[in-house]
Short mmCIF file of C-alpha atoms and ligand atoms in Angstrom, two decimals:
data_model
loop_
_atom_site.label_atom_id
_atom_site.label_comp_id
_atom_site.label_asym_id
_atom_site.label_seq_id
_atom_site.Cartn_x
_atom_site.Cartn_y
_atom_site.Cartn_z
CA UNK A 1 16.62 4.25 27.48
CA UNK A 2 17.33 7.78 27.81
CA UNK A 3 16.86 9.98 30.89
CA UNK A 4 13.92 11.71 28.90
CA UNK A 5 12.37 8.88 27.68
CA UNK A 6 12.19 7.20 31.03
CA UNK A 7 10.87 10.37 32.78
CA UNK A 8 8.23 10.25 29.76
CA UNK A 9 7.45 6.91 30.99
CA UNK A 10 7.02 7.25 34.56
CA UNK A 11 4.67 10.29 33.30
CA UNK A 12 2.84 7.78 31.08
CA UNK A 13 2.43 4.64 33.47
CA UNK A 14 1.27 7.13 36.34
CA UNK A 15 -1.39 8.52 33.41
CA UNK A 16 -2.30 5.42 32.52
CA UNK A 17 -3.00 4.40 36.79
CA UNK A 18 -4.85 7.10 37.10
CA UNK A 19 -6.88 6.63 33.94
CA UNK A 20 -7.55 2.95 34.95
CA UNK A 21 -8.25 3.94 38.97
CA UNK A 22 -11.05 6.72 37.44
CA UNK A 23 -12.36 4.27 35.87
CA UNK A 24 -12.66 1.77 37.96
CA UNK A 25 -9.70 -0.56 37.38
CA UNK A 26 -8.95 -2.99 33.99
CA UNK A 27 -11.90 -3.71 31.73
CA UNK A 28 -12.07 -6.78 29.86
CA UNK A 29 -10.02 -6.04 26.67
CA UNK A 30 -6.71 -4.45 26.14
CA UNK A 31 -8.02 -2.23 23.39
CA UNK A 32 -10.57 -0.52 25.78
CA UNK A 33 -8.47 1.24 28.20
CA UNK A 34 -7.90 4.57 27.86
CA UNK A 35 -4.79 5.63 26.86
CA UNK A 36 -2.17 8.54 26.87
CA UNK A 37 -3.25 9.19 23.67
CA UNK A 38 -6.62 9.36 24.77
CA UNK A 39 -5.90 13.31 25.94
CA UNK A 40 -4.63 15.23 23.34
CA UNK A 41 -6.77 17.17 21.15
CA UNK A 42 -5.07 19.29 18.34
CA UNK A 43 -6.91 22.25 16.76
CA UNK A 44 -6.21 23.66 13.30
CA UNK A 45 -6.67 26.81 11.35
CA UNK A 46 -9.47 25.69 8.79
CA UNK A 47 -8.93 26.79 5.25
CA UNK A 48 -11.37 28.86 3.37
CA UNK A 49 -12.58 29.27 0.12
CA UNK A 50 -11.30 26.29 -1.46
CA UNK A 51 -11.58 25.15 -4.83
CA UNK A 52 -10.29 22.04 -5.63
CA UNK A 53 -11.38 20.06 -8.93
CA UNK A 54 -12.10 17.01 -6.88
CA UNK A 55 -14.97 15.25 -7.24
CA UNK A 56 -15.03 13.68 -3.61
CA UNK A 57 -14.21 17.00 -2.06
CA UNK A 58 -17.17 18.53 -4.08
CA UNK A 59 -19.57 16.01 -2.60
CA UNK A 60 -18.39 16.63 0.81
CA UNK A 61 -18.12 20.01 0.94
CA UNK A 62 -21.93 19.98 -0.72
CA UNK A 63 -23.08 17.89 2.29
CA UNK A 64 -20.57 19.91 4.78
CA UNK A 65 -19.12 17.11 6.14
CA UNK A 66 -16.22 14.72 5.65
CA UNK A 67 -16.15 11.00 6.24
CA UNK A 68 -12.51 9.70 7.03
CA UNK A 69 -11.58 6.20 8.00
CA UNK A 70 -9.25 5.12 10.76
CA UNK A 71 -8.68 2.83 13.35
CA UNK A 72 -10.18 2.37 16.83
CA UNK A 73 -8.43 0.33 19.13
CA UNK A 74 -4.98 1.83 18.04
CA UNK A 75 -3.74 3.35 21.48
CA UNK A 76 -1.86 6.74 20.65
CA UNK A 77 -2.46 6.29 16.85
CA UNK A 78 -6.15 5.43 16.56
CA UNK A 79 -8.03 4.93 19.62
CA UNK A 80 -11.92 5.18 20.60
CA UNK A 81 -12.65 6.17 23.84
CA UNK A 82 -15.32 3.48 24.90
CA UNK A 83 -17.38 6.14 26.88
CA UNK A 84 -16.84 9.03 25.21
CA UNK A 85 -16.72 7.52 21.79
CA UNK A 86 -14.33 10.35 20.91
CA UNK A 87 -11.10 9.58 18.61
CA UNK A 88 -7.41 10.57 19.55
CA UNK A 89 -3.88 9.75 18.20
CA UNK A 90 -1.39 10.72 15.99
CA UNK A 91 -3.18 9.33 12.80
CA UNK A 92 -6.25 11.22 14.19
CA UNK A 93 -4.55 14.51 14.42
CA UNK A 94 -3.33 13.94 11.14
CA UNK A 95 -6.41 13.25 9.82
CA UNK A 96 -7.56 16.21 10.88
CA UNK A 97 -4.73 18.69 10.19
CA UNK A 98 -5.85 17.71 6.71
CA UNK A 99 -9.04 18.04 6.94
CA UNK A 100 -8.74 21.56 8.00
CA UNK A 101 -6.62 22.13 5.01
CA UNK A 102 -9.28 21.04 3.42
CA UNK A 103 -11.87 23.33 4.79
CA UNK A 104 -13.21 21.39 7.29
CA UNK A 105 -13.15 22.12 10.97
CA UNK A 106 -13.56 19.23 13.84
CA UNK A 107 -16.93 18.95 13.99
CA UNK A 108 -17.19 18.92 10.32
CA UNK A 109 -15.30 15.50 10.68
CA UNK A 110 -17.12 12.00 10.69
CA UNK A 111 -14.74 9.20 11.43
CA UNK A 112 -15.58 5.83 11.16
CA UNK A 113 -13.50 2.95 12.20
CA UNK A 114 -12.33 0.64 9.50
CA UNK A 115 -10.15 -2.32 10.02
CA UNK A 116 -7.47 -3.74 7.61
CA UNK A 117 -9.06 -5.96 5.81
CA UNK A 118 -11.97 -3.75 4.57
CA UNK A 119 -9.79 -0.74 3.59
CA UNK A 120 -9.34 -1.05 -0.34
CA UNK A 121 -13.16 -2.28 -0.46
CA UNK A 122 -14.64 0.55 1.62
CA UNK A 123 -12.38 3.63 -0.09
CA UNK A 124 -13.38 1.53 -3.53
CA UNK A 125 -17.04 2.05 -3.00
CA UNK A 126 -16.66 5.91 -2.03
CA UNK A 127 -17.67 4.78 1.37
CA UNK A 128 -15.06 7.36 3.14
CA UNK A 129 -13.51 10.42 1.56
CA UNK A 130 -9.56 9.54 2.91
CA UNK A 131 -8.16 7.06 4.85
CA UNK A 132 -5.82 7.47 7.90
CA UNK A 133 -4.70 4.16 9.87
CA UNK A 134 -1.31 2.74 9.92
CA UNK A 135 -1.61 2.31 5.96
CA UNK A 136 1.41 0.91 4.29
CA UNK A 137 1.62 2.47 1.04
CA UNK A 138 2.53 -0.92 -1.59
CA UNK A 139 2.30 -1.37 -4.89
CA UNK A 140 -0.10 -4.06 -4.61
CA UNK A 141 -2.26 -1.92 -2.64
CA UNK A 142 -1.80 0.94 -5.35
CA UNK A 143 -3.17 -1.02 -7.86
CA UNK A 144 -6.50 -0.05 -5.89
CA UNK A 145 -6.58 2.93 -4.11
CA UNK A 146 -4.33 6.07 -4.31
CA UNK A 147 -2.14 7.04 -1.35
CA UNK A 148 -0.36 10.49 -0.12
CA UNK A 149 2.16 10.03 1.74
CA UNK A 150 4.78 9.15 3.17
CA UNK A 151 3.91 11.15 6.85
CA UNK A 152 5.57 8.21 9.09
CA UNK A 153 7.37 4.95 8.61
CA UNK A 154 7.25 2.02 10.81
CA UNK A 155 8.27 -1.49 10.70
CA UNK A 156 7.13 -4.99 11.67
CA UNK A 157 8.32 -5.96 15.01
CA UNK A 158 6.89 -8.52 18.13
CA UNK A 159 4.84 -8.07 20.95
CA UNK A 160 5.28 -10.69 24.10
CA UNK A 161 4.44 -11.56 27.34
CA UNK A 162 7.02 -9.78 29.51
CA UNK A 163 8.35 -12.59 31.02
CA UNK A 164 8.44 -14.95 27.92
CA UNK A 165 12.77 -15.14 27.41
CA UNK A 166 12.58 -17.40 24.47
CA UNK A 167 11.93 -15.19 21.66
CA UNK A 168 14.14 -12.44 21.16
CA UNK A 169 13.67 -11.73 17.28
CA UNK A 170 11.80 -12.80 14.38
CA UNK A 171 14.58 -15.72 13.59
CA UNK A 172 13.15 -17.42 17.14
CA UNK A 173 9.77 -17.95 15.13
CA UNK A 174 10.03 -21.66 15.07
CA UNK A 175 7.08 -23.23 16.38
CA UNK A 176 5.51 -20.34 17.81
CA UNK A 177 1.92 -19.27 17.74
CA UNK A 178 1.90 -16.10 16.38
CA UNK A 179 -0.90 -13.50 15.91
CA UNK A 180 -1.45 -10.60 13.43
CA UNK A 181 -4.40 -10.00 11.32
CA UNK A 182 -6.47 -10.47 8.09
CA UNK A 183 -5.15 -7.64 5.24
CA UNK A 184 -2.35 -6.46 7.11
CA UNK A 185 1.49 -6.07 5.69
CA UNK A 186 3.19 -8.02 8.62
CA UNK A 187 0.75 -11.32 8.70
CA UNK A 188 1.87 -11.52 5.15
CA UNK A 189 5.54 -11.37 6.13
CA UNK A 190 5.23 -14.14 9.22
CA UNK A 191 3.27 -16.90 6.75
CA UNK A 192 6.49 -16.97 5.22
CA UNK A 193 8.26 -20.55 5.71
CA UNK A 194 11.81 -18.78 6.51
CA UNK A 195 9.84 -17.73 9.98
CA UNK A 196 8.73 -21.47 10.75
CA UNK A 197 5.75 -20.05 12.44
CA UNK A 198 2.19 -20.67 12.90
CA UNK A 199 -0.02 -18.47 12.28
CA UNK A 200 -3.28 -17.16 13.96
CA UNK A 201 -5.26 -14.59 12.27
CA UNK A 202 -7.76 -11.92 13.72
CA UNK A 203 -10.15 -9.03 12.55
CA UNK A 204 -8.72 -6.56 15.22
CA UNK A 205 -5.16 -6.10 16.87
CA UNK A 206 -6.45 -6.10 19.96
CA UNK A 207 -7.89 -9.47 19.89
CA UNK A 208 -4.41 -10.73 19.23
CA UNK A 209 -3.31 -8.67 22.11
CA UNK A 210 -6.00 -10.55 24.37
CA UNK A 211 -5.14 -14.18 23.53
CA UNK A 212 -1.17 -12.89 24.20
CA UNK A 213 -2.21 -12.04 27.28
CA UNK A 214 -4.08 -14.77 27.87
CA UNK A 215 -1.85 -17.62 26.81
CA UNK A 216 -3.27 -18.98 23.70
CA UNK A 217 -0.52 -17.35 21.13
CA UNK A 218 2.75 -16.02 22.12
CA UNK A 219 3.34 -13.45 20.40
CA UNK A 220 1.70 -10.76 17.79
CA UNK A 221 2.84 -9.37 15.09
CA UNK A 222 2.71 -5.94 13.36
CA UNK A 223 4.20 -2.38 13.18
CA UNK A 224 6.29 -1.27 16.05
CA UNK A 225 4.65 1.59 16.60
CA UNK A 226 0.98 -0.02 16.85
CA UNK A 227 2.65 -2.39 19.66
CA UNK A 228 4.47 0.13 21.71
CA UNK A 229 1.32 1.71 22.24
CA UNK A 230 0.20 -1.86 23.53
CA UNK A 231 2.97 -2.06 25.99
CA UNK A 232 2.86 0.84 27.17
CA UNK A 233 -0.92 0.02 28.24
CA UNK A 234 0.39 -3.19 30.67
CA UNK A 235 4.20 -2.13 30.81
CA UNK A 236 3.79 -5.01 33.87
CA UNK A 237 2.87 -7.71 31.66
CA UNK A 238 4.02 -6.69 27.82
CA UNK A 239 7.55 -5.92 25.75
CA UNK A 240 8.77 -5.20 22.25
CA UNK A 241 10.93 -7.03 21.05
CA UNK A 242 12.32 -3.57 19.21
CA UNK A 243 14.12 -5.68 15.68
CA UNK A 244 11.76 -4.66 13.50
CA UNK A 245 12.09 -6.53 9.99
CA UNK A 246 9.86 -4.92 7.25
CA UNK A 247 9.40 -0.96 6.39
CA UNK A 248 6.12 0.06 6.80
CA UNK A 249 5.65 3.60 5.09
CA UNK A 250 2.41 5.14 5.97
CA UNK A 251 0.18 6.78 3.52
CA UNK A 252 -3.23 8.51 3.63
CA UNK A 253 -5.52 6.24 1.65
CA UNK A 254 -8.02 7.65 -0.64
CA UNK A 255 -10.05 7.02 -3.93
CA UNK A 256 -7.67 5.58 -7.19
CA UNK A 257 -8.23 8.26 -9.77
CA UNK A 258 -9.16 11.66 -7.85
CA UNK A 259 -5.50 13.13 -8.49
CA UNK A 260 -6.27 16.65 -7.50
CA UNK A 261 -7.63 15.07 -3.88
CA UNK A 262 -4.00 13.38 -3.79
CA UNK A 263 -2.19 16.41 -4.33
CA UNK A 264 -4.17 18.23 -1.98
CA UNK A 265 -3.50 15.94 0.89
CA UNK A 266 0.00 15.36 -0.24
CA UNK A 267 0.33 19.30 0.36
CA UNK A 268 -1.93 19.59 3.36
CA UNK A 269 1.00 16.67 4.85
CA UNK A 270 3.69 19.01 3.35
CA UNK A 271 2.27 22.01 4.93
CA UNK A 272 1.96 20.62 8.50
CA UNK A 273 5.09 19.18 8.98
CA UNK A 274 6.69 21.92 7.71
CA UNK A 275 4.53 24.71 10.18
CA UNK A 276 5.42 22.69 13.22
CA UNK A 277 1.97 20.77 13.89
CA UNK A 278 3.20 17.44 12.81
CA UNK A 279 6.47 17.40 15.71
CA UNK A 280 3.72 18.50 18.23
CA UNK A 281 0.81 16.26 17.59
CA UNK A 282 3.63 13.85 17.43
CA UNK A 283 5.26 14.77 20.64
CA UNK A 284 1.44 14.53 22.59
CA UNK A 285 0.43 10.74 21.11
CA UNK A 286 3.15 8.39 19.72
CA UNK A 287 6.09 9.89 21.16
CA UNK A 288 3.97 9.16 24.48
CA UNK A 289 4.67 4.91 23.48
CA UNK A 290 8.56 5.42 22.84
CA UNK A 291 8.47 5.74 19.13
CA UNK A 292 11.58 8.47 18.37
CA UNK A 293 10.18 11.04 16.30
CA UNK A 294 11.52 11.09 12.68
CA UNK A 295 10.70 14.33 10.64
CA UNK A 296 9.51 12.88 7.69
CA UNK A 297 11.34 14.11 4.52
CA UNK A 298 9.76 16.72 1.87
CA UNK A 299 8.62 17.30 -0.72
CA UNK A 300 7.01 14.46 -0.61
CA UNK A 301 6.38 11.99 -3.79
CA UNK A 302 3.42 12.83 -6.02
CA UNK A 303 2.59 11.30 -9.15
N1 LIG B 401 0.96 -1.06 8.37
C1 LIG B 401 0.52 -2.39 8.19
C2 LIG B 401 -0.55 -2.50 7.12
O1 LIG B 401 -0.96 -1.55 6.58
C3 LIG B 401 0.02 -3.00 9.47
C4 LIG B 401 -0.89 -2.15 10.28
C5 LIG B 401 -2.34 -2.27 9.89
O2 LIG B 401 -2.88 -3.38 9.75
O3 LIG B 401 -2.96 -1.23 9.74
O4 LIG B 401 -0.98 -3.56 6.79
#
C-alpha cells in the first residue's frame, strides 16, 4: 500500500466509525451501512435545448423526468441510504453526469434499483430509460440491449473472511462454498469445473456478503471493485484477495435499437471524462475502496 492510500484509509475506517456510532452501531446486513460513498454528491451543468431523434428521450423529456436503473446495496458504486433513501456512488454520479447532458437536472432523475438478473428484461420492456450498475458490456448481453461504454473496467476477484489463510486465488477453489449471484458475469466464470467449486447463488451481493460473514460460504465472488467497497465496510473482518481473473468492462445499458440515445450517452461519457468530472466523482466514491483510478481511453467505441 502506498503512503496515500493508507492515509485514505485511516480517513475512510474513521468515516465509516463515525457513520456506524451516529447511527447507533452495526445493523443487521452488510449492505445497510452507510458508506464513504454515502457523502458525495456531484452537481452538473444541465444541457439545454436538446434535440435528439430518440424516441426514449422524447418520452422522457415529454413527462420531464428520467427513469435510470442502478444498484442499491453497491457501497461507493451504487448504494441506498436506508434512511434517507438517497443514492450515491460512482455509477450514480455517472448516471447523472449523463443525465444532465441529457437535459435533466437531479431532481429530474428517478432511480430505481435493479438487480442483475432483471436487467435485459426490465431495459427490454422500456421499464427504465438507461442503465448504470456494474454492467459488463458482452456480446451475449448485446444481443439484447445496447450498451455505451466502456467508462470503467473491473475484474472478477474474491472476497473472504479476514482470517480465512486457505484461499489465496481462484486456483484454491476446490471444495469451497462460494457465493455470487443469479445473471452476473463472475457466477458464470466460478460454475466452471477448472474452479472445482460449489456454488451458491443469491438475488443480491450483499446476501452473499452476509452468509460470508456468517460462516455458511467462504467466499464471494464478483468484480473487484464491488468487493473492495465490501471490505472496506468491516476492514476488521473482510479482504480481497486482489488476482482478479476475468475483465469486466462496464457499459451504460439502454434500449437495443435507439442508436441516437447510444451515441448520446457514448458522448455525454466522452464529454465528462474529458472536462475533469469523471477523475473527481471518481476520486470522492471508488477511489474511497482502493480501486486505482484508470482514465478510461477515448473516443470511445460506437457502432
Ligand atoms: N459486472 C458483472 C456483471 O455485469 C458483475 C457485477 C454485477 O452483477 O452487476 O455481471
Amino acid at each position: 500500500m502506498t503512503m496515500r492510500k493508507t492515509a485514505a484509509a485511516g480517513a475512510l475506517v474513521l468515516a465509516l466509525t463515525m457513520t456506524a456510532t451516529a447511527c447507533g452501531g452495526e445493523s443487521g446486513t452488510a449492505g445497510d451501512k452507510p458508506a464513504g460513498g454515502d457523502v458525495y454528491d456531484g452537481t452538473y451543468k444541465v444541457a439545454e435545448n436538446i434535440k435528439i431523434d430518440s424516441a426514449v428521450l422524447k418520452k422522457a423529456q415529454k413527462a420531464k423526468k428520467i427513469r435510470i436503473g442502478v444498484k442499491a446495496d453497491q457501497p461507493f458504486l451504487g448504494f441506498q441510504n436506508a434512511t434517507s433513501k438517497k443514492y450515491s456512488g460512482f455509477d450514480i454520479e455517472i448516471a447523472k453526469m449523463i443525465a444532465a447532458d441529457l437535459g435533466f437536472s437531479k431532481d429530474q432523475i428517478d432511480f430505481k434499483t435493479i438487480n442483475s438478473n432483471s436487467r435485459e428484461t426490465t431495459i427490454s420492456r422500456g421499464a427504465i430509460d438507461y442503465y448504470v450498475g456494474t454492467y459488463t458490456i458482452n456480446d451475449e448481453r448485446k444481443q439484447q440491449v445496447g450498451f455505451a461504454g466502456p467508462y470503467y473496467t473491473a475484474g472478477a476477484d474474491l472476497l473472504v473472511r479476514k482470517e480465512d489463510k486457505s484461499i489465496t486465488g481462484p486456483d484454491s477453489l476446490k471444495g469451497k462454498k462460494v457465493c455470487s449471484i443469479v445473471g452476473s458475469t463472475p457466477l458464470q466464470e466460478i460454475k466452471k469445473p477448472k474452479y472445482g467449486a460449489e456454488t451458491i447463488e443469491d438475488g443480491t451481493y450483499s446476501d452473499c456478503v452476509k452468509k460470508l460473514v456468517d460462516n455458511q460460504v467462504d467466499a464471494v465472488t464478483t468484480d473487484d471493485a464491488i468487493l473492495k467497497g465490501y471490505a472496506a465496510q468491516r476492514p476488521e473482518k473482510l479482504r480481497v484477495i486482489g488476482k482478479p481473473f476475468t475483465k469486466e468492462p462496464y457499459g451504460v445499458g439502454m434500449i437495443k435499437d435507439d442508436k441516437a440515445l447510444r451515441d448520446a450517452i457514448t458522448t455525454a461519457l466522452e464529454n465528462h471524462i474529458k472536462n475533469g468530472d469523471y477523475k473527481k466523482a471518481y476520486a470522492e466514491t471508488l477511489g474511497k475502496s482502493g480501486s486505482d483510478f484508470v482514465a478510461p481511453e477515448t473516443p470511445l467505441p460506437r457502432y
